């Protein structure tokens, strides 16, 4: 079978590998689509070399079909599935608290363990979720990032009538905005990329562009009160300096973006307005189930986010194009 191997900073190499042999409790999957996400871009640039081994196989936004499953597992050949790519111990304090996705010994498939950039993949059946036929292959490949969004929005307890500011209109920021809108919130998305700004507008989302003063715009929009909730998804230090400035008294800030280095934060605002500051990392099983429900019913339209498909052999080129910041939202690797 074909697989793409990480060879070091900015190098992926497509080659041959044996078809995995499933272990006890594992299904063999035939991978159909793999999404490229921000974590993959960090891997590509060598930022996660302490976690991703040379020769490792990345990819955690997966849609696949079951090729073979153990008897009694509840899955059969041909079942359409997505993969919750988490390996946790089940015994540490986080797992006992019900936060297994924050396990002290957590491993993420496609980062710390082999992922889906291969034609066949052996995965524990406990990590599979069936997707309905109403979801196209492309739409099913967006379930993982949508699960991130549903978890983030649930963490911030966004409700109908809330005002929300999302810093960053990439795939996750866009999906957070769409989930907030589904919950009945009013929102604005802060973005600088012209292509993404136009896409956000085409989805009926209000935006704040690079020529606008974010704090003043939100102040005017909310009648001077400030937003109820702000999400930081951009990963840009400028957004970190602003995110605590746009929320109201007792407002909520939720940080989703990954920062490898410390950045300045306006902590006086946290003190003065008694803000709640959250972090959101991955997802619960309930977030996955909600994501499947929202996508399959059309409550959240994920299809427009797909910019293009590439073959596995073009993975390195696709990474470079995304990093260049061009007219791209979500790139899917079509395994064929």
Backbone as numpy.savetxt, mean C-alpha at the origin, in Angstrom:
# Nx Ny Nz CAx CAy CAz Cx Cy Cz
10.77 -22.27 -14.30 9.92 -21.08 -14.30 10.81 -19.84 -14.30
10.18 -18.70 -14.63 10.89 -17.42 -14.59 10.72 -16.76 -13.22
11.77 -16.06 -12.80 11.71 -15.27 -11.57 12.64 -14.09 -11.73
12.38 -13.03 -10.97 13.25 -11.86 -11.00 14.01 -11.80 -9.67
15.33 -11.69 -9.75 16.18 -11.74 -8.57 16.81 -10.38 -8.31
16.81 -9.99 -7.03 17.47 -8.75 -6.63 18.97 -9.02 -6.50
19.77 -8.27 -7.26 21.22 -8.50 -7.26 21.99 -7.38 -6.55
21.29 -6.42 -6.00 21.94 -5.29 -5.36 21.33 -3.99 -5.86
21.78 -2.88 -5.32 21.19 -1.58 -5.63 21.03 -1.36 -7.13
19.77 -1.13 -7.52 19.35 -0.80 -8.89 19.61 -1.92 -9.90
19.63 -3.16 -9.43 19.82 -4.28 -10.35 18.82 -5.39 -10.05
17.96 -5.70 -11.02 17.15 -6.90 -11.01 17.53 -7.74 -12.23
17.52 -9.03 -12.05 17.89 -9.93 -13.14 16.85 -11.04 -13.24
16.25 -11.19 -14.42 15.28 -12.25 -14.65 16.01 -13.51 -15.08
15.67 -14.63 -14.45 16.32 -15.90 -14.76 15.40 -17.05 -14.47
15.96 -18.23 -14.49 15.20 -19.45 -14.26 15.36 -19.92 -12.82
14.31 -20.55 -12.31 14.34 -21.12 -10.96 13.43 -22.35 -10.95
13.69 -23.29 -10.08 12.80 -24.45 -9.99 11.43 -24.05 -9.44
10.40 -24.72 -9.87 9.07 -24.48 -9.32 9.09 -24.86 -7.84
8.64 -23.98 -6.94 8.68 -24.29 -5.50 7.86 -25.54 -5.17
8.32 -26.26 -4.19 7.59 -27.42 -3.68 6.88 -26.99 -2.40
5.54 -26.98 -2.39 4.83 -26.51 -1.20 5.13 -27.39 0.02
5.28 -26.73 1.16 5.45 -27.44 2.41 4.10 -27.73 3.05
4.09 -28.30 4.24 2.82 -28.57 4.93 2.01 -27.30 5.10
0.74 -27.36 4.77 -0.14 -26.22 4.93 0.03 -25.14 3.88
0.80 -25.41 2.83 1.02 -24.42 1.79 0.31 -24.79 0.49
-0.09 -23.75 -0.24 -0.65 -23.92 -1.58 0.39 -23.45 -2.59
0.33 -24.03 -3.77 1.17 -23.55 -4.87 0.33 -22.60 -5.71
0.81 -21.38 -5.87 0.08 -20.37 -6.60 0.70 -20.14 -7.98
-0.15 -19.87 -8.94 0.27 -19.41 -10.27 0.07 -17.90 -10.27
1.15 -17.14 -10.21 1.06 -15.69 -10.05 0.62 -15.05 -11.36
-0.34 -14.12 -11.27 -0.88 -13.45 -12.46 -0.48 -11.98 -12.53
-0.58 -11.25 -11.43 -0.25 -9.83 -11.41 0.55 -9.53 -10.14
1.53 -8.62 -10.28 2.28 -8.14 -9.13 2.38 -6.62 -9.24
1.93 -5.90 -8.22 2.04 -4.46 -8.22 3.40 -4.00 -7.71
3.88 -2.89 -8.26 5.11 -2.26 -7.77 4.71 -1.14 -6.83
5.26 -1.15 -5.60 4.87 -0.14 -4.62 6.10 0.60 -4.10
5.86 1.52 -3.19 6.93 2.34 -2.65 7.99 1.52 -1.94
7.59 0.48 -1.22 8.57 -0.38 -0.55 9.50 -1.03 -1.58
8.93 -1.46 -2.70 9.75 -2.07 -3.76 10.77 -1.07 -4.29
10.37 0.21 -4.38 11.31 1.23 -4.85 12.44 1.42 -3.85
12.13 1.36 -2.56 13.18 1.42 -1.54 14.14 0.24 -1.68
13.57 -0.95 -1.92 14.41 -2.14 -2.12 15.32 -1.94 -3.32
14.74 -1.48 -4.42 15.50 -1.30 -5.66 16.68 -0.36 -5.47
16.50 0.66 -4.65 17.56 1.65 -4.43 18.57 1.22 -3.36
18.39 0.02 -2.83 19.34 -0.50 -1.85 19.07 -0.07 -0.43
17.94 0.56 -0.17 17.65 1.07 1.17 17.31 -0.03 2.17
16.94 -1.21 1.67 16.52 -2.30 2.56 17.44 -3.51 2.43
18.71 -3.25 2.13 19.66 -4.36 1.99 19.87 -5.12 3.30
19.51 -4.51 4.42 19.61 -5.20 5.70 18.49 -6.23 5.87
17.51 -6.18 4.97 16.39 -7.13 5.05 16.27 -8.01 3.82
16.60 -7.48 2.66 16.42 -8.22 1.41 17.76 -8.83 1.00
17.87 -10.15 0.94 19.16 -10.77 0.58 19.45 -10.64 -0.91
20.71 -10.65 -1.26 21.08 -10.72 -2.67 20.54 -12.03 -3.24
19.91 -11.94 -4.39 19.25 -13.11 -4.96 17.83 -13.30 -4.48
17.36 -12.37 -3.63 16.00 -12.46 -3.12 14.97 -12.13 -4.18
13.74 -12.58 -3.95 12.62 -12.33 -4.87 11.63 -11.43 -4.15
11.37 -10.26 -4.72 10.48 -9.30 -4.07 9.05 -9.48 -4.60
8.17 -8.56 -4.20 6.79 -8.56 -4.68 5.82 -9.01 -3.61
4.98 -8.06 -3.12 4.00 -8.42 -2.09 2.58 -7.96 -2.43
2.39 -7.27 -3.56 1.04 -6.91 -4.01 0.65 -7.92 -5.08
-0.01 -9.00 -4.67 -0.12 -10.18 -5.52 -1.57 -10.55 -5.80
-1.84 -10.85 -7.06 -3.04 -11.60 -7.42 -2.58 -12.88 -8.10
-3.20 -14.01 -7.72 -2.76 -15.31 -8.25 -3.94 -16.26 -8.35
-3.69 -17.39 -8.98 -4.63 -18.50 -9.02 -4.00 -19.70 -8.31
-4.82 -20.45 -7.63 -4.32 -21.64 -6.95 -4.02 -22.72 -7.99
-2.77 -23.21 -8.00 -2.39 -24.32 -8.88 -2.58 -25.65 -8.17
-2.34 -25.68 -6.87 -2.53 -26.89 -6.07 -2.65 -26.47 -4.61
-3.51 -27.18 -3.88 -3.72 -26.85 -2.46 -3.87 -28.14 -1.67
-3.45 -28.15 -0.41 -3.59 -29.36 0.41 -5.06 -29.67 0.67
-5.35 -30.93 0.82 -6.72 -31.37 1.06 -7.23 -30.79 2.38
-8.46 -30.30 2.35 -9.07 -29.77 3.55 -8.71 -28.34 3.88
-7.95 -27.69 3.00 -7.51 -26.32 3.27 -8.56 -25.28 2.91
-9.60 -25.70 2.17 -10.64 -24.75 1.77 -10.37 -24.07 0.45
-9.31 -24.47 -0.25 -8.99 -23.89 -1.55 -8.82 -25.02 -2.57
-9.18 -24.68 -3.82 -9.09 -25.67 -4.89 -8.36 -25.07 -6.09
-7.90 -25.92 -6.95 -7.22 -25.47 -8.17 -8.13 -24.50 -8.94
-7.57 -23.38 -9.36 -8.31 -22.38 -10.12 -8.90 -21.27 -9.28
-8.91 -21.42 -7.96 -9.43 -20.35 -7.10 -8.60 -19.08 -7.30
-9.27 -17.95 -7.36 -8.61 -16.65 -7.52 -8.36 -16.07 -6.13
-7.11 -15.71 -5.84 -6.76 -15.32 -4.47 -5.82 -14.12 -4.46
-5.82 -13.43 -3.32 -4.79 -12.45 -3.00 -4.07 -12.96 -1.76
-2.89 -12.39 -1.51 -2.02 -12.91 -0.46 -1.78 -11.84 0.60
-2.11 -12.16 1.84 -1.74 -11.32 2.98 -0.30 -11.70 3.33
0.70 -10.90 2.95 2.08 -11.39 2.90 2.84 -11.29 4.23
2.24 -11.77 5.30 2.82 -11.60 6.63 3.15 -12.95 7.26
4.31 -13.02 7.90 4.71 -14.19 8.67 4.96 -13.73 10.09
4.18 -14.24 11.05 4.30 -13.78 12.43 4.35 -14.97 13.38
4.85 -14.72 14.60 5.11 -15.83 15.52 3.87 -16.31 16.26
2.93 -15.40 16.54 1.73 -15.77 17.26 1.87 -15.81 18.77
3.09 -15.59 19.29 3.30 -15.73 20.73 3.86 -14.48 21.41
4.43 -13.54 20.64 5.01 -12.34 21.26 3.91 -11.42 21.80
4.30 -10.37 22.49 3.32 -9.47 23.10 2.41 -8.86 22.04
2.99 -8.43 20.90 2.16 -7.81 19.85 1.12 -8.81 19.34
1.54 -10.03 19.09 0.60 -11.04 18.59 -0.48 -11.34 19.62
-0.08 -11.43 20.89 -1.08 -11.70 21.94 -2.06 -10.56 22.10
-1.62 -9.33 21.74 -2.51 -8.17 21.82 -3.48 -8.12 20.65
-3.28 -8.96 19.66 -4.12 -8.91 18.46 -3.50 -8.11 17.34
-2.22 -7.72 17.51 -1.51 -6.93 16.49 -0.44 -7.79 15.83
-0.84 -8.93 15.30 0.14 -9.85 14.69 0.86 -9.21 13.51
0.23 -8.21 12.87 0.88 -7.53 11.75 2.02 -6.63 12.24
2.16 -6.49 13.57 3.28 -5.76 14.17 4.13 -6.70 15.03
4.07 -7.98 14.73 4.81 -9.01 15.45 6.27 -8.59 15.68
6.80 -8.88 16.85 8.19 -8.56 17.16 9.17 -9.29 16.23
8.70 -10.37 15.63 9.55 -11.17 14.73 8.98 -11.18 13.31
8.26 -10.15 12.97 7.54 -10.11 11.69 8.48 -10.25 10.50
8.03 -11.02 9.54 8.67 -11.09 8.23 7.60 -10.83 7.17
7.96 -10.05 6.19 7.04 -9.72 5.10 7.50 -10.46 3.85
6.60 -11.25 3.29 6.90 -11.93 2.03 7.12 -10.88 0.94
8.16 -11.05 0.18 8.51 -10.05 -0.82 9.49 -9.03 -0.31
9.83 -9.13 0.98 10.87 -8.28 1.57 11.86 -9.18 2.30
11.44 -9.69 3.47 12.30 -10.55 4.28 12.29 -12.00 3.81
11.24 -12.38 3.11 11.07 -13.75 2.61 10.68 -13.67 1.14
10.86 -14.77 0.39 10.54 -14.72 -1.04 9.13 -14.24 -1.33
9.02 -13.41 -2.38 7.73 -12.84 -2.76 7.24 -13.34 -4.10
6.41 -12.54 -4.74 5.64 -13.00 -5.89 6.18 -12.70 -7.26
7.40 -12.11 -7.38 7.95 -11.86 -8.71 8.53 -13.15 -9.31
7.67 -14.17 -9.36 8.03 -15.47 -9.91 6.74 -16.12 -10.41
6.86 -16.98 -11.38 5.66 -17.54 -12.00 4.86 -18.42 -11.05
5.54 -19.14 -10.18 4.87 -19.98 -9.18 5.43 -19.64 -7.80
4.57 -19.75 -6.79 4.93 -19.29 -5.44 4.21 -20.17 -4.43
4.95 -20.70 -3.45 4.36 -21.50 -2.38 4.06 -20.61 -1.19
2.78 -20.60 -0.75 2.32 -19.69 0.30 1.42 -20.44 1.27
1.54 -20.19 2.57 0.62 -20.82 3.53 -0.84 -20.48 3.20
-1.69 -21.48 3.23 -3.10 -21.24 2.90 -3.75 -20.29 3.90
-3.20 -20.20 5.11 -3.75 -19.28 6.11 -3.60 -17.83 5.69
-2.75 -17.56 4.73 -2.49 -16.19 4.28 -3.21 -15.86 2.98
-4.09 -16.72 2.53 -4.82 -16.50 1.28 -6.23 -16.00 1.56
-6.70 -15.10 0.70 -8.09 -14.65 0.72 -8.65 -14.80 -0.70
-9.80 -15.41 -0.78 -10.45 -15.60 -2.08 -11.05 -14.29 -2.55
-10.95 -14.01 -3.85 -11.56 -12.81 -4.41 -12.66 -13.20 -5.39
-13.74 -12.43 -5.43 -14.87 -12.78 -6.31 -14.54 -12.56 -7.78
-15.30 -13.23 -8.62 -15.09 -13.11 -10.07 -15.45 -11.73 -10.59
-16.18 -10.95 -9.80 -16.53 -9.59 -10.23 -15.30 -8.69 -10.30
-14.21 -9.10 -9.67 -12.97 -8.33 -9.72 -12.11 -8.82 -10.89
-11.71 -7.90 -11.75 -10.78 -8.27 -12.81 -9.41 -8.58 -12.21
-8.53 -9.17 -13.01 -7.19 -9.47 -12.52 -6.48 -8.20 -12.06
-6.59 -7.12 -12.85 -5.95 -5.86 -12.47 -6.50 -5.32 -11.17
-7.82 -5.35 -11.03 -8.44 -4.82 -9.82 -8.04 -5.64 -8.60
-7.96 -6.96 -8.77 -7.57 -7.82 -7.65 -6.14 -7.51 -7.19
-5.28 -7.11 -8.13 -3.90 -6.78 -7.78 -3.81 -5.51 -6.95
-4.88 -4.73 -6.90 -4.89 -3.50 -6.10 -5.46 -3.71 -4.69
-5.84 -4.95 -4.36 -6.44 -5.20 -3.05 -5.44 -4.93 -1.93
-4.17 -5.33 -2.11 -3.19 -5.10 -1.03 -3.04 -3.62 -0.70
-2.78 -2.74 -1.65 -2.71 -1.32 -1.28 -4.04 -0.77 -0.77
-5.15 -1.29 -1.26 -6.44 -0.84 -0.74 -6.60 -1.28 0.72
-6.07 -2.45 1.08 -6.11 -2.89 2.47 -5.27 -1.97 3.36
-4.15 -1.49 2.83 -3.37 -0.48 3.56 -4.25 0.74 3.84
-4.97 1.19 2.80 -5.80 2.39 2.94 -6.95 2.18 3.92
-7.63 1.04 3.84 -8.74 0.82 4.76 -8.25 0.76 6.20
-7.08 0.17 6.41 -6.50 0.13 7.76 -6.14 1.53 8.25
-5.51 2.32 7.38 -5.11 3.68 7.75 -6.31 4.53 8.14
-7.37 4.43 7.36 -8.57 5.23 7.61 -9.26 4.77 8.89
-9.27 3.46 9.12 -9.87 2.95 10.36 -9.07 3.40 11.57
-7.74 3.40 11.46 -6.90 3.86 12.58 -7.22 5.30 12.96
-7.47 6.14 11.96 -7.76 7.55 12.21 -9.23 7.80 12.55
-10.05 6.75 12.51 -11.47 6.84 12.87 -12.20 7.91 12.07
-11.91 7.97 10.78 -12.59 8.93 9.90 -14.07 8.56 9.82
-14.92 9.58 9.93 -16.37 9.34 9.89 -17.04 10.37 8.99
-18.30 10.15 8.71 -19.07 11.04 7.85 -19.05 12.47 8.41
-18.82 13.42 7.51 -18.79 14.83 7.89 -17.42 15.34 8.27
-16.45 14.46 8.47 -15.10 14.91 8.81 -14.46 15.64 7.63
-13.54 16.55 7.96 -12.69 17.17 6.95 -11.31 16.54 7.05
-10.77 16.15 5.89 -9.55 15.36 5.85 -8.58 15.96 4.84
-7.30 16.01 5.20 -6.25 16.42 4.28 -5.29 15.24 4.10
-5.03 14.88 2.85 -4.11 13.80 2.55 -2.88 14.40 1.87
-1.73 14.28 2.49 -0.49 14.73 1.88 0.09 13.60 1.05
0.07 13.76 -0.28 0.59 12.74 -1.17 -0.52 12.06 -1.94
-0.53 12.26 -3.26 -1.60 11.70 -4.09 -1.15 10.53 -4.93
-0.16 9.77 -4.46 0.23 8.53 -5.13 -0.82 7.46 -4.89
-0.52 6.20 -5.23 -1.52 5.15 -5.09 -2.13 5.04 -3.70
-1.30 5.02 -2.65 -1.85 4.88 -1.30 -2.63 6.12 -0.89
-2.07 7.30 -1.14 -2.78 8.53 -0.80 -4.11 8.65 -1.52
-4.11 8.28 -2.80 -5.36 8.32 -3.57 -6.38 7.35 -3.00
-5.94 6.14 -2.66 -6.87 5.15 -2.11 -7.39 5.57 -0.74
-6.53 6.17 0.09 -6.99 6.70 1.38 -8.08 7.74 1.15
-7.85 8.63 0.19 -8.85 9.66 -0.11 -10.17 9.04 -0.56
-10.10 8.02 -1.41 -11.33 7.38 -1.90 -12.07 6.66 -0.78
-11.34 6.02 0.13 -11.99 5.35 1.26 -12.62 6.37 2.20
-11.90 7.49 2.44 -12.48 8.56 3.28 -13.76 9.10 2.65
-13.72 9.32 1.34 -14.93 9.82 0.67 -16.07 8.83 0.80
-15.77 7.54 0.68 -16.81 6.52 0.83 -17.44 6.59 2.22
-16.63 6.97 3.21 -17.15 7.08 4.57 -17.93 8.37 4.80
-17.97 9.25 3.80 -18.73 10.47 3.92 -17.94 11.68 4.34
-16.62 11.59 4.29 -15.77 12.72 4.66 -15.60 13.68 3.49
-15.32 14.95 3.80 -14.88 15.92 2.80 -13.36 15.98 2.87
-12.71 16.11 1.72 -11.26 16.00 1.77 -10.58 16.76 0.65
-9.29 17.01 0.88 -8.42 17.58 -0.13 -7.11 16.80 -0.13
-6.55 16.62 -1.32 -5.29 15.88 -1.47 -4.21 16.85 -1.93
-3.09 16.85 -1.21 -1.95 17.71 -1.54 -1.00 16.92 -2.43
-0.73 17.44 -3.63 0.13 16.71 -4.59 0.86 17.71 -5.47
2.06 17.33 -5.94 2.86 18.21 -6.80 3.00 17.69 -8.22
2.81 16.37 -8.41 2.96 15.76 -9.74 1.77 16.13 -10.62
1.98 16.81 -11.77 0.86 17.25 -12.61 -0.02 16.11 -13.09
0.59 14.99 -13.47 -0.19 13.85 -13.95 -1.11 13.33 -12.85
-0.56 13.19 -11.64 -1.38 12.69 -10.54 -2.44 13.69 -10.13
-2.13 14.98 -10.20 -3.14 15.98 -9.91 -4.34 15.84 -10.84
-4.08 15.66 -12.12 -5.17 15.51 -13.09 -5.95 14.23 -12.84
-5.26 13.15 -12.47 -5.97 11.90 -12.19 -6.85 12.05 -10.96
-6.33 12.68 -9.92 -7.12 12.89 -8.71 -8.39 13.70 -9.03
-8.23 14.73 -9.84 -9.38 15.55 -10.23 -10.38 14.74 -11.04
-9.86 13.86 -11.91 -10.75 13.03 -12.73 -11.57 12.06 -11.89
-11.05 11.74 -10.70 -11.78 10.87 -9.78 -12.72 11.67 -8.87
-12.81 12.98 -9.12 -13.71 13.82 -8.35 -13.16 14.26 -7.01
-11.84 14.19 -6.86 -11.21 14.58 -5.60 -10.70 16.02 -5.68
-10.91 16.79 -4.62 -10.38 18.14 -4.56 -8.88 18.08 -4.25
-8.12 18.98 -4.85 -6.67 18.93 -4.70 -6.10 20.28 -4.25
-4.89 20.21 -3.71 -4.09 21.40 -3.42 -2.76 21.21 -4.16
-2.50 22.05 -5.15 -1.32 21.91 -5.99 -0.11 22.64 -5.46
1.02 22.53 -6.16 2.28 23.10 -5.67 2.30 24.62 -5.61
1.41 25.27 -6.36 1.39 26.73 -6.36 0.54 27.30 -5.22
-0.11 26.44 -4.45 -1.01 26.89 -3.39 -0.33 26.81 -2.02
-0.78 27.67 -1.11 -0.32 27.65 0.27 -1.21 26.67 1.03
-0.65 25.53 1.42 -1.45 24.46 2.00 -2.15 24.90 3.28
-1.41 25.48 4.20 -1.99 25.85 5.49 -3.09 26.89 5.30
-2.85 27.91 4.47 -3.87 28.94 4.24 -5.10 28.35 3.56
-4.87 27.46 2.58 -6.00 26.86 1.86 -6.88 26.05 2.81
-6.26 25.25 3.67 -7.04 24.44 4.61 -7.73 25.33 5.64
-7.04 26.39 6.08 -7.63 27.33 7.03 -8.90 27.94 6.45
-8.84 28.38 5.19 -10.01 28.98 4.56 -11.10 27.94 4.32
-10.70 26.77 3.91 -11.65 25.69 3.60 -12.45 25.27 4.83
-11.80 25.29 6.00 -12.45 24.82 7.22 -12.98 25.96 8.10
-13.03 27.17 7.55 -13.52 28.29 8.33 -12.64 28.64 9.50
-11.34 28.35 9.36 -10.38 28.68 10.42 -10.20 27.61 11.47
-10.99 26.54 11.41 -10.91 25.51 12.45 -9.72 24.57 12.27
-9.40 24.24 11.04 -8.44 23.18 10.77 -9.16 21.87 10.49
-8.48 20.95 9.81 -9.09 19.68 9.44 -9.20 18.76 10.64
-10.13 17.82 10.55 -10.27 16.83 11.62 -9.12 15.83 11.61
-8.70 15.44 10.39 -7.68 14.40 10.24 -6.74 14.80 9.10
-5.44 14.52 9.29 -4.47 14.68 8.21 -3.64 13.40 8.10
-3.45 12.94 6.88 -2.62 11.76 6.60 -1.34 12.21 5.92
-0.19 11.76 6.39 1.08 12.03 5.72 1.52 10.78 4.97
1.37 10.84 3.63 1.67 9.69 2.78 2.76 10.02 1.76
3.19 11.27 1.72 4.09 11.73 0.66 5.53 11.28 0.85
5.96 11.17 2.11 7.36 10.85 2.37 8.29 12.03 2.19
7.74 13.25 2.12 8.55 14.44 1.90 8.67 15.25 3.20
9.90 15.64 3.58 10.07 16.39 4.84 9.22 17.66 4.92
8.95 18.32 3.79 8.10 19.52 3.83 6.71 19.20 4.34
6.21 18.02 3.96 4.88 17.62 4.42 4.87 17.38 5.92
5.95 16.82 6.44 6.03 16.57 7.88 5.97 17.89 8.65
6.58 18.92 8.12 6.55 20.22 8.79 5.16 20.85 8.76
4.35 20.47 7.76 3.04 21.07 7.60 1.90 20.26 8.23
2.10 18.95 8.37 0.97 18.08 8.69 0.35 18.42 10.05
1.16 18.85 11.01 0.57 19.22 12.32 -0.02 20.62 12.31
0.20 21.38 11.24 -0.28 22.76 11.17 -1.68 22.86 10.58
-2.19 21.78 9.99 -3.46 21.88 9.26 -4.63 21.25 10.01
-4.38 20.69 11.20 -5.47 20.01 11.91 -5.97 20.86 13.09
-7.19 20.61 13.46 -7.89 21.39 14.49 -7.45 20.98 15.89
-7.99 21.69 16.88 -7.86 21.27 18.27 -8.39 19.85 18.43
-7.63 18.99 19.13 -7.96 17.57 19.29 -8.03 16.84 17.94
-7.33 17.37 16.95 -7.31 16.71 15.65 -6.35 15.52 15.66
-6.34 14.80 14.53 -5.56 13.57 14.40 -4.63 13.64 13.21
-3.38 13.24 13.43 -2.39 13.12 12.36 -2.01 11.65 12.26
-2.05 11.10 11.05 -1.69 9.70 10.84 -0.54 9.63 9.85
0.59 9.08 10.29 1.79 8.99 9.46 1.89 7.60 8.85
1.86 7.56 7.51 1.93 6.31 6.77 3.25 6.19 6.02
3.80 7.32 5.57 5.03 7.31 4.79 6.20 6.76 5.60
7.14 6.12 4.89 8.33 5.56 5.52 9.46 6.58 5.47
10.02 6.89 6.63 11.15 7.81 6.71 12.36 7.06 7.25
13.41 6.98 6.44 14.62 6.27 6.85 15.45 7.09 7.83
15.30 8.40 7.79 16.07 9.29 8.65 15.13 10.22 9.41
15.55 10.72 10.59 14.72 11.68 11.34 14.50 12.96 10.54
13.30 13.54 10.67 12.98 14.80 10.01 12.33 15.73 11.03
12.44 17.06 10.84 11.84 18.01 11.79 10.31 17.91 11.80
9.74 17.96 12.99 8.29 17.93 13.18 7.90 19.11 14.07
6.78 19.77 13.74 6.29 20.89 14.53 5.58 20.34 15.77
6.34 20.01 16.82 5.75 19.42 18.01 4.99 20.42 18.87
5.30 21.72 18.71 4.55 22.69 19.51 3.06 22.60 19.20
2.72 22.37 17.95 1.31 22.25 17.58 0.67 21.03 18.23
1.44 19.95 18.36 0.93 18.76 19.04 0.59 19.09 20.48
1.46 19.84 21.13 1.24 20.27 22.51 0.09 21.28 22.61
0.13 22.32 21.77 -0.79 23.45 21.93 -2.23 23.06 21.61
-2.41 22.16 20.65 -3.78 21.78 20.26 -4.13 20.37 20.70
-3.28 19.76 21.52 -3.52 18.41 22.05 -3.88 17.44 20.92
-3.00 17.37 19.94 -3.24 16.51 18.80 -2.96 15.04 19.14
-3.62 14.17 18.41 -3.34 12.74 18.47 -2.49 12.39 17.25
-1.32 11.81 17.49 -0.43 11.43 16.39 -0.34 9.91 16.33
-0.68 9.36 15.17 -0.70 7.92 14.96 0.34 7.52 13.92
0.68 6.25 13.93 1.41 5.65 12.83 0.60 4.47 12.32
0.67 4.21 11.01 -0.02 3.06 10.43 0.96 2.33 9.52
1.19 1.06 9.80 2.23 0.33 9.09 1.69 -0.65 8.04
0.86 -1.59 8.48 0.40 -2.63 7.55 -1.11 -2.75 7.61
-1.64 -3.90 8.07 -3.08 -4.10 8.01 -3.50 -5.30 8.85
-4.76 -5.25 9.26 -5.41 -6.37 9.92 -6.12 -7.23 8.86
-6.54 -8.41 9.24 -7.34 -9.23 8.32 -8.66 -8.53 8.00
-9.22 -7.83 8.97 -10.47 -7.09 8.73 -10.28 -6.03 7.66
-9.09 -5.40 7.62 -8.82 -4.40 6.58 -8.82 -5.04 5.20
-8.27 -6.24 5.09 -8.28 -6.96 3.81 -9.72 -7.28 3.39
-10.51 -7.75 4.32 -11.89 -8.11 4.00 -12.68 -6.89 3.56
-12.45 -5.75 4.23 -13.12 -4.52 3.82 -12.65 -4.09 2.43
-11.36 -4.23 2.15 -10.83 -3.85 0.84 -11.47 -4.67 -0.27
-11.58 -5.96 -0.07 -12.21 -6.82 -1.07 -13.66 -6.42 -1.28
-14.35 -6.12 -0.19 -15.76 -5.71 -0.28 -15.90 -4.39 -1.04
-15.07 -3.40 -0.73 -15.17 -2.09 -1.38 -14.85 -2.18 -2.87
-13.82 -2.95 -3.21 -13.42 -3.06 -4.62 -14.43 -3.87 -5.42
-14.90 -4.97 -4.86 -15.77 -5.87 -5.61 -17.16 -5.28 -5.83
-17.60 -4.38 -4.93 -18.91 -3.74 -5.10 -18.82 -2.45 -5.91
-17.60 -2.01 -6.20 -17.43 -0.76 -6.93 -17.52 0.47 -6.04
-17.60 0.27 -4.72 -17.67 1.41 -3.81 -16.41 2.26 -3.88
-15.28 1.62 -4.14 -14.02 2.32 -4.39 -13.49 1.83 -5.73
-13.36 2.75 -6.67 -12.92 2.39 -8.02 -11.40 2.34 -8.06
-10.84 1.13 -8.15 -9.39 0.98 -8.16 -8.81 0.94 -9.57
-9.64 0.60 -10.55 -9.14 0.43 -11.91 -8.40 1.62 -12.50
-8.89 2.86 -12.31 -8.21 4.01 -12.92 -6.77 4.21 -12.45
-6.39 3.60 -11.33 -5.04 3.79 -10.83 -3.99 3.04 -11.65
-4.42 2.04 -12.41 -3.45 1.23 -13.18 -2.99 2.02 -14.40
-1.72 2.39 -14.40 -1.16 3.19 -15.49 -0.70 2.34 -16.66
-0.08 1.20 -16.35 0.45 0.36 -17.42 0.84 -1.00 -16.88
1.03 -1.95 -17.82 1.53 -3.28 -17.50 2.93 -3.43 -18.10
3.76 -4.19 -17.41 5.07 -4.52 -17.96 5.31 -6.01 -17.76
6.15 -6.62 -18.61 6.53 -8.02 -18.36 7.55 -8.10 -17.25
7.72 -9.29 -16.72 8.68 -9.48 -15.63 10.09 -9.03 -16.04
10.44 -9.25 -17.30 11.77 -8.91 -17.77 12.04 -7.41 -17.75
10.99 -6.59 -17.69 11.14 -5.12 -17.71 11.05 -4.52 -16.31
11.19 -5.34 -15.26 11.02 -4.85 -13.90 11.98 -3.71 -13.58
13.26 -3.86 -13.92 14.23 -2.82 -13.62 13.89 -1.52 -14.34
13.52 -1.62 -15.61 13.14 -0.43 -16.38 11.90 0.22 -15.77
10.94 -0.59 -15.34 9.74 -0.04 -14.72 10.05 0.70 -13.45
10.97 0.19 -12.65 11.38 0.88 -11.42 11.96 2.26 -11.75
12.83 2.31 -12.76 13.46 3.57 -13.14 12.42 4.59 -13.60
11.44 4.14 -14.37 10.41 5.05 -14.88 9.56 5.62 -13.74
9.26 4.79 -12.74 8.48 5.28 -11.61 9.29 6.30 -10.82
10.56 6.00 -10.57 11.42 6.91 -9.82 11.61 8.24 -10.54
11.50 8.23 -11.87 11.67 9.46 -12.65 10.50 10.42 -12.45
9.40 9.94 -11.86 8.29 10.82 -11.54 7.44 11.24 -12.71
7.36 10.42 -13.72 6.59 10.75 -14.91 5.11 10.49 -14.75
4.41 10.32 -15.87 2.96 10.12 -15.84 2.59 8.69 -15.45
2.81 8.36 -14.21 2.59 7.00 -13.72 1.91 7.04 -12.36
0.91 6.19 -12.17 0.31 6.01 -10.85 0.66 4.61 -10.33
0.14 3.57 -10.94 0.43 2.20 -10.50 0.85 1.36 -11.71
1.99 0.69 -11.56 2.49 -0.23 -12.59 2.30 -1.65 -12.11
1.73 -2.50 -12.97 1.55 -3.90 -12.66 2.46 -4.75 -13.52
3.10 -5.73 -12.91 3.87 -6.73 -13.65 2.89 -7.83 -14.04
2.73 -8.03 -15.35 1.86 -9.07 -15.88 2.70 -10.32 -16.08
2.44 -11.33 -15.29 3.25 -12.55 -15.35 2.93 -13.42 -16.55
1.83 -13.11 -17.27 1.54 -13.82 -18.52 1.07 -15.24 -18.28
